[in-house]
mmCIF file of C-alpha atoms and ligand atoms in Angstrom:
data_model
loop_
_atom_site.group_PDB
_atom_site.id
_atom_site.type_symbol
_atom_site.label_atom_id
_atom_site.label_comp_id
_atom_site.label_asym_id
_atom_site.label_seq_id
_atom_site.Cartn_x
_atom_site.Cartn_y
_atom_site.Cartn_z
ATOM 1 C CA MET Y 1035 156.603 95.377 174.387
ATOM 2 C CA GLU Y 1036 156.256 98.845 175.763
ATOM 3 C CA GLN Y 1037 158.958 98.507 178.473
ATOM 4 C CA ARG Y 1038 161.378 97.003 175.960
ATOM 5 C CA LEU Y 1039 160.458 99.589 173.597
ATOM 6 C CA GLN Y 1040 161.391 102.439 176.155
ATOM 7 C CA ASP Y 1041 164.624 100.696 177.196
ATOM 8 C CA GLU Y 1042 165.765 100.392 173.646
ATOM 9 C CA ALA Y 1043 164.878 104.000 172.791
ATOM 10 C CA LYS Y 1044 166.689 105.325 175.785
ATOM 11 C CA ALA Y 1045 169.906 102.980 175.144
ATOM 12 C CA LEU Y 1046 169.979 104.425 171.531
ATOM 13 C CA LEU Y 1047 169.790 107.916 172.559
ATOM 14 C CA GLU Y 1048 172.158 107.520 175.614
ATOM 15 C CA GLN Y 1049 174.806 105.642 173.239
ATOM 16 C CA GLY Y 1050 174.652 108.197 170.692
ATOM 17 C CA LYS Y 1051 173.437 105.763 167.948
ATOM 18 C CA VAL Y 1052 170.421 108.084 166.954
ATOM 19 C CA ASP Y 1053 169.869 111.814 167.072
ATOM 20 C CA TYR Y 1054 166.366 111.141 167.291
ATOM 21 C CA ILE Y 1055 163.564 108.907 168.339
ATOM 22 C CA ILE Y 1056 160.038 108.674 166.429
ATOM 23 C CA GLY Y 1057 157.485 106.560 168.210
ATOM 24 C CA PHE Y 1058 153.874 107.136 169.583
ATOM 25 C CA GLU Y 1059 152.778 108.791 172.536
ATOM 26 C CA PRO Y 1060 149.185 108.760 173.979
ATOM 27 C CA GLY Y 1061 146.743 111.208 171.880
ATOM 28 C CA SER Y 1062 144.562 113.804 173.490
ATOM 29 C CA LEU Y 1063 141.606 112.015 172.503
ATOM 30 C CA LYS Y 1064 140.558 108.870 174.047
ATOM 31 C CA PHE Y 1065 141.786 105.610 172.177
ATOM 32 C CA THR Y 1066 144.183 107.697 170.196
ATOM 33 C CA THR Y 1067 147.895 108.020 169.760
ATOM 34 C CA SER Y 1068 150.010 110.682 168.337
ATOM 35 C CA PRO Y 1069 153.409 110.625 166.857
ATOM 36 C CA LEU Y 1070 156.505 111.601 169.212
ATOM 37 C CA ILE Y 1071 159.534 112.754 167.726
ATOM 38 C CA THR Y 1072 162.093 113.516 170.145
ATOM 39 C CA LYS Y 1073 165.888 113.751 171.097
ATOM 40 C CA ASP Y 1074 164.997 113.927 174.979
ATOM 41 C CA GLU Y 1075 165.654 110.873 177.064
ATOM 42 C CA GLY Y 1076 163.334 112.321 179.376
ATOM 43 C CA ASP Y 1077 160.489 111.984 176.705
ATOM 44 C CA ILE Y 1078 160.990 108.181 176.287
ATOM 45 C CA ASP Y 1079 158.814 107.406 179.229
ATOM 46 C CA ARG Y 1080 155.879 108.769 177.049
ATOM 47 C CA LEU Y 1081 156.311 106.152 174.250
ATOM 48 C CA VAL Y 1082 153.354 103.556 173.959
ATOM 49 C CA ILE Y 1083 152.423 100.303 171.995
ATOM 50 C CA ASN Y 1084 148.727 99.749 171.717
ATOM 51 C CA PRO Y 1085 146.006 98.770 169.216
ATOM 52 C CA PHE Y 1086 145.700 102.531 168.135
ATOM 53 C CA ILE Y 1087 149.397 103.248 166.902
ATOM 54 C CA VAL Y 1088 147.632 103.880 163.620
ATOM 55 C CA ASN Y 1089 150.364 106.645 161.882
ATOM 56 C CA ASN Y 1090 152.679 105.233 159.528
ATOM 57 C CA LEU Y 1091 155.791 107.114 160.987
ATOM 58 C CA SER Y 1092 157.951 106.625 157.962
ATOM 59 C CA VAL Y 1093 156.441 109.557 156.473
ATOM 60 C CA TYR Y 1094 158.682 111.874 158.644
ATOM 61 C CA LEU Y 1095 162.201 110.023 157.368
ATOM 62 C CA THR Y 1096 162.246 112.536 154.414
ATOM 63 C CA GLU Y 1097 161.750 115.447 156.902
ATOM 64 C CA VAL Y 1098 163.869 114.709 159.929
ATOM 65 C CA LYS Y 1099 167.618 115.104 159.311
ATOM 66 C CA GLY Y 1100 170.242 112.942 161.331
ATOM 67 C CA ARG Y 1101 170.303 109.433 162.514
ATOM 68 C CA VAL Y 1102 166.865 108.299 163.557
ATOM 69 C CA GLY Y 1103 165.424 105.418 165.576
ATOM 70 C CA ILE Y 1104 161.963 104.697 164.489
ATOM 71 C CA VAL Y 1105 159.117 102.345 165.711
ATOM 72 C CA ALA Y 1106 157.787 100.457 162.794
ATOM 73 C CA LYS Y 1107 154.886 98.010 162.468
ATOM 74 C CA GLY Y 1108 154.890 95.536 159.508
ATOM 75 C CA CYS Y 1109 153.443 97.952 156.876
ATOM 76 C CA ASP Y 1110 155.615 100.890 158.093
ATOM 77 C CA SER Y 1111 158.771 98.757 157.833
ATOM 78 C CA ARG Y 1112 157.705 98.197 154.238
ATOM 79 C CA SER Y 1113 157.257 101.856 153.636
ATOM 80 C CA ILE Y 1114 160.618 102.433 155.117
ATOM 81 C CA VAL Y 1115 162.339 99.806 152.704
ATOM 82 C CA SER Y 1116 160.434 101.365 149.724
ATOM 83 C CA LEU Y 1117 162.051 104.673 150.585
ATOM 84 C CA ILE Y 1118 165.377 103.144 150.677
ATOM 85 C CA GLN Y 1119 164.854 101.490 147.220
ATOM 86 C CA ASP Y 1120 163.883 105.157 145.847
ATOM 87 C CA ASN Y 1121 167.212 106.538 147.602
ATOM 88 C CA LYS Y 1122 165.119 108.837 149.948
ATOM 89 C CA VAL Y 1123 166.323 107.365 153.083
ATOM 90 C CA VAL Y 1124 169.754 105.737 153.865
ATOM 91 C CA ARG Y 1125 169.509 102.476 155.489
ATOM 92 C CA GLU Y 1126 172.574 103.041 157.845
ATOM 93 C CA ASP Y 1127 170.789 106.226 159.157
ATOM 94 C CA VAL Y 1128 167.962 104.374 160.340
ATOM 95 C CA VAL Y 1129 167.462 102.225 163.398
ATOM 96 C CA ILE Y 1130 164.232 100.301 162.763
ATOM 97 C CA ILE Y 1131 162.713 99.385 166.185
ATOM 98 C CA GLY Y 1132 160.166 96.498 164.721
ATOM 99 C CA VAL Y 1133 156.773 96.028 166.125
ATOM 100 C CA PRO Y 1134 155.254 92.556 165.634
ATOM 101 C CA CYS Y 1135 151.760 94.062 164.850
ATOM 102 C CA PRO Y 1136 148.609 92.544 166.220
ATOM 103 C CA GLY Y 1137 146.280 94.682 164.027
ATOM 104 C CA LEU Y 1138 144.977 98.019 164.888
ATOM 105 C CA ILE Y 1139 141.174 98.548 166.208
ATOM 106 C CA ASP Y 1140 138.958 100.645 163.693
ATOM 107 C CA LEU Y 1141 136.934 102.746 166.159
ATOM 108 C CA SER Y 1142 134.297 103.202 163.774
ATOM 109 C CA LYS Y 1143 133.647 99.632 163.408
ATOM 110 C CA VAL Y 1144 133.623 99.246 167.290
ATOM 111 C CA GLU Y 1145 130.969 102.369 167.407
ATOM 112 C CA LEU Y 1146 128.829 100.575 164.783
ATOM 113 C CA LEU Y 1147 128.841 97.023 166.716
ATOM 114 C CA LEU Y 1148 127.774 98.552 169.873
ATOM 115 C CA GLY Y 1149 125.761 101.546 168.667
ATOM 116 C CA LYS Y 1150 127.758 103.985 170.937
ATOM 117 C CA ASP Y 1151 130.098 106.714 170.158
ATOM 118 C CA ARG Y 1152 133.900 106.205 171.273
ATOM 119 C CA ASP Y 1153 133.551 108.676 174.051
ATOM 120 C CA GLU Y 1154 130.931 106.526 175.689
ATOM 121 C CA LEU Y 1155 133.327 103.566 175.836
ATOM 122 C CA ASP Y 1156 135.218 102.948 178.983
ATOM 123 C CA ASP Y 1157 138.090 100.589 177.685
ATOM 124 C CA ILE Y 1158 139.084 98.743 174.939
ATOM 125 C CA THR Y 1159 141.820 95.744 175.445
ATOM 126 C CA ARG Y 1160 143.181 92.950 173.494
ATOM 127 C CA ASP Y 1161 142.937 89.341 174.746
ATOM 128 C CA GLY Y 1162 144.706 86.960 172.180
ATOM 129 C CA ASP Y 1163 142.162 86.958 169.181
ATOM 130 C CA ARG Y 1164 139.375 88.676 171.177
ATOM 131 C CA VAL Y 1165 138.857 92.365 171.584
ATOM 132 C CA VAL Y 1166 137.076 93.232 175.192
ATOM 133 C CA ILE Y 1167 135.341 96.567 175.496
ATOM 134 C CA ALA Y 1168 134.257 97.945 178.646
ATOM 135 C CA VAL Y 1169 130.962 99.818 178.625
ATOM 136 C CA GLY Y 1170 128.427 101.119 180.897
ATOM 137 C CA GLY Y 1171 129.711 98.586 183.620
ATOM 138 C CA GLU Y 1172 129.702 95.910 181.179
ATOM 139 C CA LYS Y 1173 132.303 93.751 179.423
ATOM 140 C CA LYS Y 1174 131.513 92.876 175.629
ATOM 141 C CA GLU Y 1175 133.917 90.618 173.539
ATOM 142 C CA PHE Y 1176 134.059 90.453 169.788
ATOM 143 C CA PRO Y 1177 136.613 88.286 167.663
ATOM 144 C CA THR Y 1178 139.424 90.915 166.433
ATOM 145 C CA THR Y 1179 138.315 90.339 162.993
ATOM 146 C CA GLN Y 1180 135.117 92.143 163.359
ATOM 147 C CA VAL Y 1181 136.965 95.365 164.515
ATOM 148 C CA LEU Y 1182 140.215 95.614 163.179
ATOM 149 C CA PHE Y 1183 140.798 97.838 159.847
ATOM 150 C CA ASP Y 1184 140.470 96.341 156.725
ATOM 151 C CA ASN Y 1185 144.014 96.903 155.847
ATOM 152 C CA CYS Y 1186 144.939 94.859 158.646
ATOM 153 C CA LEU Y 1187 142.680 92.025 157.664
ATOM 154 C CA SER Y 1188 144.579 91.993 154.401
ATOM 155 C CA CYS Y 1189 147.832 92.262 156.085
ATOM 156 C CA GLU Y 1190 150.747 90.399 154.505
ATOM 157 C CA LEU Y 1191 153.457 91.452 156.812
ATOM 158 C CA PRO Y 1192 152.567 92.134 160.302
ATOM 159 C CA THR Y 1193 155.893 91.380 161.636
ATOM 160 C CA PRO Y 1194 158.729 93.553 160.120
ATOM 161 C CA LYS Y 1195 161.221 91.926 157.868
ATOM 162 C CA GLU Y 1196 163.521 94.520 158.038
ATOM 163 C CA TYR Y 1197 164.466 95.630 161.500
ATOM 164 C CA ASP Y 1198 167.387 96.284 163.697
ATOM 165 C CA VAL Y 1199 165.448 95.471 166.887
ATOM 166 C CA LEU Y 1200 162.622 93.412 167.208
ATOM 167 C CA LEU Y 1201 160.263 93.795 170.091
ATOM 168 C CA ASP Y 1202 158.785 90.466 170.301
ATOM 169 C CA GLU Y 1203 159.061 87.340 167.977
ATOM 170 C CA SER Y 1204 155.816 87.111 166.080
ATOM 171 C CA SER Y 1205 152.377 88.867 165.694
ATOM 172 C CA PRO Y 1206 149.150 87.204 166.940
ATOM 173 C CA LEU Y 1207 147.382 88.858 163.754
ATOM 174 C CA VAL Y 1208 144.348 86.833 162.745
ATOM 175 C CA THR Y 1209 143.585 88.031 159.002
ATOM 176 C CA ASP Y 1210 140.419 87.802 156.908
ATOM 177 C CA LYS Y 1211 141.159 88.480 153.651
ATOM 178 C CA ALA Y 1212 137.746 88.455 152.243
ATOM 179 C CA ALA Y 1213 136.424 90.827 154.911
ATOM 180 C CA GLY Y 1214 139.308 92.980 154.069
ATOM 181 C CA ARG Y 1215 138.448 93.527 150.313
ATOM 182 C CA GLU Y 1216 134.594 93.498 150.670
ATOM 183 C CA LYS Y 1217 134.377 97.194 149.527
ATOM 184 C CA ILE Y 1218 136.616 96.491 146.682
ATOM 185 C CA GLU Y 1219 134.508 93.525 145.726
ATOM 186 C CA MET Y 1220 131.266 95.250 145.837
ATOM 187 C CA LEU Y 1221 133.013 97.779 143.380
ATOM 188 C CA GLU Y 1222 134.170 95.025 141.039
ATOM 189 C CA LYS Y 1223 130.616 93.686 140.589
ATOM 190 C CA MET Y 1224 129.415 97.211 139.460
ATOM 191 C CA SER Y 1225 129.252 98.066 135.697
ATOM 192 C CA PRO Y 1226 131.669 100.846 134.627
ATOM 193 C CA GLU Y 1227 128.793 103.180 134.612
ATOM 194 C CA GLU Y 1228 127.680 102.449 138.035
ATOM 195 C CA ARG Y 1229 131.467 102.691 139.131
ATOM 196 C CA TRP Y 1230 131.768 105.737 137.425
ATOM 197 C CA LYS Y 1231 128.723 107.122 139.277
ATOM 198 C CA PHE Y 1232 129.968 105.891 142.331
ATOM 199 C CA TRP Y 1233 133.234 107.674 142.141
ATOM 200 C CA LYS Y 1234 131.801 110.709 141.017
ATOM 201 C CA GLY Y 1235 129.353 110.835 144.067
ATOM 202 C CA GLU Y 1236 132.266 110.231 146.308
ATOM 203 C CA PHE Y 1237 134.823 112.696 144.889
ATOM 204 C CA SER Y 1238 131.970 115.218 144.920
ATOM 205 C CA ARG Y 1239 132.514 115.270 148.640
ATOM 206 C CA CYS Y 1240 136.236 116.045 148.616
ATOM 207 C CA ILE Y 1241 137.296 119.149 149.912
ATOM 208 C CA ARG Y 1242 140.883 118.974 148.695
ATOM 209 C CA CYS Y 1243 142.527 119.170 152.158
ATOM 210 C CA TYR Y 1244 145.514 116.830 150.876
ATOM 211 C CA ALA Y 1245 145.485 115.038 154.081
ATOM 212 C CA CYS Y 1246 145.756 111.820 152.165
ATOM 213 C CA ARG Y 1247 148.654 113.047 150.187
ATOM 214 C CA ASN Y 1248 150.560 114.393 153.285
ATOM 215 C CA VAL Y 1249 150.192 111.555 155.466
ATOM 216 C CA CYS Y 1250 151.468 109.068 152.587
ATOM 217 C CA PRO Y 1251 154.953 108.210 152.950
ATOM 218 C CA ALA Y 1252 154.914 107.247 149.233
ATOM 219 C CA CYS Y 1253 153.832 110.457 148.193
ATOM 220 C CA PHE Y 1254 157.130 112.599 148.715
ATOM 221 C CA CYS Y 1255 157.431 114.781 145.567
ATOM 222 C CA GLU Y 1256 158.791 118.037 147.071
ATOM 223 C CA ARG Y 1257 156.512 119.947 144.679
ATOM 224 C CA CYS Y 1258 153.137 117.982 144.025
ATOM 225 C CA PHE Y 1259 151.722 118.492 140.440
ATOM 226 C CA VAL Y 1260 148.585 119.570 142.084
ATOM 227 C CA GLU Y 1261 150.594 122.642 143.072
ATOM 228 C CA GLU Y 1262 152.149 123.528 139.501
ATOM 229 C CA SER Y 1263 150.747 126.517 137.816
ATOM 230 C CA GLU Y 1264 152.622 126.249 134.553
ATOM 231 C CA PRO Y 1265 150.873 123.891 133.332
ATOM 232 C CA GLN Y 1266 148.154 123.780 135.946
ATOM 233 C CA TRP Y 1267 147.173 120.205 135.748
ATOM 234 C CA VAL Y 1268 144.308 120.281 138.161
ATOM 235 C CA SER Y 1269 142.017 123.603 139.119
ATOM 236 C CA PRO Y 1270 142.615 124.465 142.860
ATOM 237 C CA ILE Y 1271 139.100 124.492 143.165
ATOM 238 C CA PRO Y 1272 137.441 120.943 144.456
ATOM 239 C CA GLN Y 1273 135.403 120.280 141.589
ATOM 240 C CA TRP Y 1274 134.549 116.581 141.292
ATOM 241 C CA GLN Y 1275 136.457 115.945 137.925
ATOM 242 C CA ASP Y 1276 139.733 117.529 139.373
ATOM 243 C CA ASN Y 1277 139.461 115.714 142.760
ATOM 244 C CA LEU Y 1278 138.976 112.629 140.752
ATOM 245 C CA MET Y 1279 142.307 113.586 138.447
ATOM 246 C CA PHE Y 1280 144.338 114.158 141.408
ATOM 247 C CA GLN Y 1281 143.472 110.640 143.286
ATOM 248 C CA VAL Y 1282 144.084 108.904 139.542
ATOM 249 C CA VAL Y 1283 147.592 110.509 139.159
ATOM 250 C CA ARG Y 1284 148.261 110.155 142.975
ATOM 251 C CA ASN Y 1285 147.305 106.513 142.742
ATOM 252 C CA ILE Y 1286 149.740 106.064 139.675
ATOM 253 C CA HIS Y 1287 152.642 107.771 141.598
ATOM 254 C CA VAL Y 1288 152.296 105.775 144.445
ATOM 255 C CA ALA Y 1289 151.800 102.374 142.402
ATOM 256 C CA GLY Y 1290 154.463 100.082 143.412
ATOM 257 C CA ARG Y 1291 155.101 102.075 146.763
ATOM 258 C CA CYS Y 1292 152.037 101.897 148.410
ATOM 259 C CA THR Y 1293 152.332 99.173 151.146
ATOM 260 C CA ASP Y 1294 148.523 99.189 152.045
ATOM 261 C CA CYS Y 1295 149.008 101.037 155.370
ATOM 262 C CA GLY Y 1296 145.540 102.256 155.169
ATOM 263 C CA GLY Y 1297 146.634 105.885 156.244
ATOM 264 C CA CYS Y 1298 145.109 107.801 153.534
ATOM 265 C CA GLU Y 1299 141.612 106.370 153.838
ATOM 266 C CA ARG Y 1300 141.910 106.597 157.699
ATOM 267 C CA VAL Y 1301 142.652 110.602 157.776
ATOM 268 C CA CYS Y 1302 139.887 111.406 154.889
ATOM 269 C CA PRO Y 1303 137.601 113.875 156.808
ATOM 270 C CA MET Y 1304 135.119 113.130 154.333
ATOM 271 C CA ASN Y 1305 135.235 109.081 154.801
ATOM 272 C CA ILE Y 1306 135.984 108.620 151.061
ATOM 273 C CA PRO Y 1307 136.940 104.906 150.662
ATOM 274 C CA LEU Y 1308 140.391 105.612 149.249
ATOM 275 C CA ARG Y 1309 141.701 102.202 150.014
ATOM 276 C CA SER Y 1310 139.283 100.907 147.155
ATOM 277 C CA LEU Y 1311 141.662 102.512 144.695
ATOM 278 C CA THR Y 1312 145.077 102.142 146.432
ATOM 279 C CA LYS Y 1313 144.508 98.461 147.397
ATOM 280 C CA LYS Y 1314 143.088 97.503 143.917
ATOM 281 C CA MET Y 1315 146.242 99.078 142.210
ATOM 282 C CA TYR Y 1316 148.270 97.146 144.781
ATOM 283 C CA GLU Y 1317 146.461 93.855 143.519
ATOM 284 C CA LEU Y 1318 147.163 94.800 139.816
ATOM 285 C CA ILE Y 1319 150.612 95.475 140.474
ATOM 286 C CA ASP Y 1320 151.184 92.063 142.027
ATOM 287 C CA ASP Y 1321 149.185 90.451 139.501
ATOM 288 C CA MET Y 1322 150.884 91.800 136.552
ATOM 289 C CA PHE Y 1323 154.469 92.334 137.720
ATOM 290 C CA HIS Y 1324 154.480 89.828 140.878
ATOM 291 C CA TYR Y 1325 155.658 92.946 142.899
ATOM 292 C CA GLN Y 1326 154.850 94.005 146.418
ATOM 293 C CA ALA Y 1327 156.127 97.205 147.644
ATOM 294 C CA GLY Y 1328 158.890 97.443 150.500
ATOM 295 C CA MET Y 1329 159.771 93.676 150.599
ATOM 296 C CA ASP Y 1330 163.441 93.798 149.696
ATOM 297 C CA LYS Y 1331 165.437 96.880 150.065
ATOM 298 C CA ASP Y 1332 167.866 95.517 147.471
ATOM 299 C CA GLU Y 1333 165.381 94.780 144.796
ATOM 300 C CA PRO Y 1334 165.085 97.863 142.249
ATOM 301 C CA PRO Y 1335 162.038 99.832 142.592
ATOM 302 C CA LEU Y 1336 159.015 98.571 140.366
ATOM 303 C CA LEU Y 1337 159.232 101.345 137.682
ATOM 304 C CA THR Y 1338 163.117 101.059 137.050
ATOM 305 C CA ALA Y 1339 162.906 97.458 136.347
ATOM 306 C CA TYR Y 1340 161.912 95.986 132.944
ATOM 307 C CA GLU Y 1341 162.070 92.175 131.969
ATOM 308 C CA TYR Y 1342 161.985 91.018 128.550
ATOM 309 C CA GLU Y 1343 159.211 88.771 129.022
ATOM 310 C CA GLU Y 1344 156.821 91.194 130.379
ATOM 311 C CA VAL Y 1345 153.689 91.145 128.498
ATOM 312 C CA GLU Y 1346 152.669 94.222 126.990
ATOM 313 C CA ASP Y 1347 149.042 93.272 126.186
ATOM 314 C CA PHE Y 1348 147.839 96.143 128.127
ATOM 315 C CA ILE Y 1349 149.011 98.401 125.250
ATOM 316 C CA LYS Y 1350 146.337 98.860 122.773
HETATM 317 S S1 LIG C 1948 148.533 96.339 157.917
HETATM 318 FE FE1 LIG C 1948 147.744 96.433 159.822
HETATM 319 S S2 LIG C 1948 148.186 94.664 160.978
HETATM 320 FE FE2 LIG C 1948 149.641 94.822 159.125
HETATM 321 S S3 LIG C 1948 151.275 95.637 160.020
HETATM 322 FE FE3 LIG C 1948 150.196 97.422 159.229
HETATM 323 S S4 LIG C 1948 148.885 98.070 160.804
HETATM 324 FE FE4 LIG C 1948 149.684 96.018 161.331
HETATM 325 S S1 LIG C 1949 141.663 113.341 152.489
HETATM 326 FE FE1 LIG C 1949 139.599 113.051 151.400
HETATM 327 S S2 LIG C 1949 138.962 115.186 151.395
HETATM 328 FE FE2 LIG C 1949 141.148 115.365 151.758
HETATM 329 S S3 LIG C 1949 141.799 115.609 149.599
HETATM 330 FE FE3 LIG C 1949 142.100 113.457 150.156
HETATM 331 S S4 LIG C 1949 139.913 112.619 149.358
HETATM 332 FE FE4 LIG C 1949 139.944 114.823 149.464
HETATM 333 S S1 LIG C 1950 148.591 105.422 149.221
HETATM 334 FE FE1 LIG C 1950 147.455 105.190 151.314
HETATM 335 S S2 LIG C 1950 147.958 103.125 151.984
HETATM 336 FE FE2 LIG C 1950 149.291 103.490 150.532
HETATM 337 S S3 LIG C 1950 151.192 103.953 151.515
HETATM 338 FE FE3 LIG C 1950 149.816 105.755 151.058
HETATM 339 S S4 LIG C 1950 149.065 106.318 152.811
HETATM 340 FE FE4 LIG C 1950 149.639 104.014 152.874
#
C-alpha cells in the first residue's frame, strides 16, 4: 500500500490535480507518525502507512487552501464526508486517497500486556490477525483484538466508502464490539451518583489544554464558546465544574458529526476517558435518529433534518 500511495501522490502533484498532499511521515519517537503536509514532490518518499497512523488528517481540510490530496482511513473519510455535509469542504477540492484500515495499535495496551515501556520494544509488526512484538531478542504474538484501540474494535467502516483512489480492496480488521465499549459499560452500570463522582474526579484533572478540541475535525467553530468573554460561558480557570461544562457543550456540538475516530481521547495528556462521552453520544444518536455521521455526503446533517414521525418523548 505504501508504494502505491507514494505513486498516486506523486502523480497527483505532477499532473497538477492537487496543490497539496496531506499524509503521514515517520514520527520523531518510536512507533509514531506525524502529519505531513506538502506541495513538494521530493517529500513524497517520506509518506508511510503503518499501524500508527493515528491522526484524523481531515482536521486540516478547513485550514489548507487549494486542492488537496488526503490520506484517509475509514473514520477519517467519514469525517471528510461530514465536513462536506456541513459545507466546510467542497467535494471537488479534495482527492481522497482511501486506506482500508486494519486498525491501529494502542501502545498503552502493548505496554500493559508486556510490562515494558514502548522505548524497550524493538519492533511491532502485523501478521494477519496477530501482532508480533520483538523485545529483548524474543518475539511475542498477540491477537490484534488485544492491542487495538477501543474505537478500532468498534469500527463500523474501516474501508472508506467515499474515495477517489482506494489503496487496497478491503481491510483485514477483526472487531470486538464488546471489548470496544467496556469502559462505557462500566459507566452504564453505575448509579447516577457514582457516575457524577466519577466524572467529577476525571474533570478535576483536566488542565484545559484544548488538545481534545483542536485535534477534532468536528470542532470547527472559528471562535469556540470557551473563548467568548461576553457572555463568558465558562471560566478560563480549569475548575472541574467548568471543565465538565466544556466537555458537555463540546459533546453536544459534535453530536451527529463525531465519527468515533478516537482522536480526542488519544491526545488527552491527562488520560481522561473522553470516548466514554463521545461514543455514548454517537450510540444515542444512532438509536434515536438512526443516524451515523459521515456515511453519505448527500444526506442532510443531523440537526438540519426533522421527520414528522420523530418522537419527542425526550421533552419532559
Ligand atoms: S476506527 Fe480505527 S479501524 Fe476504523 S478506520 Fe478508524 S482507525 Fe481504522
Ligand atoms: S485534552 Fe484532556 S486535559 Fe486537555 S482540555 Fe481536553 S480533557 Fe482537558
Ligand atoms: S469527538 Fe473525538 S472521536 Fe469524535 S470526531 Fe472528534 S476527535 Fe474524533
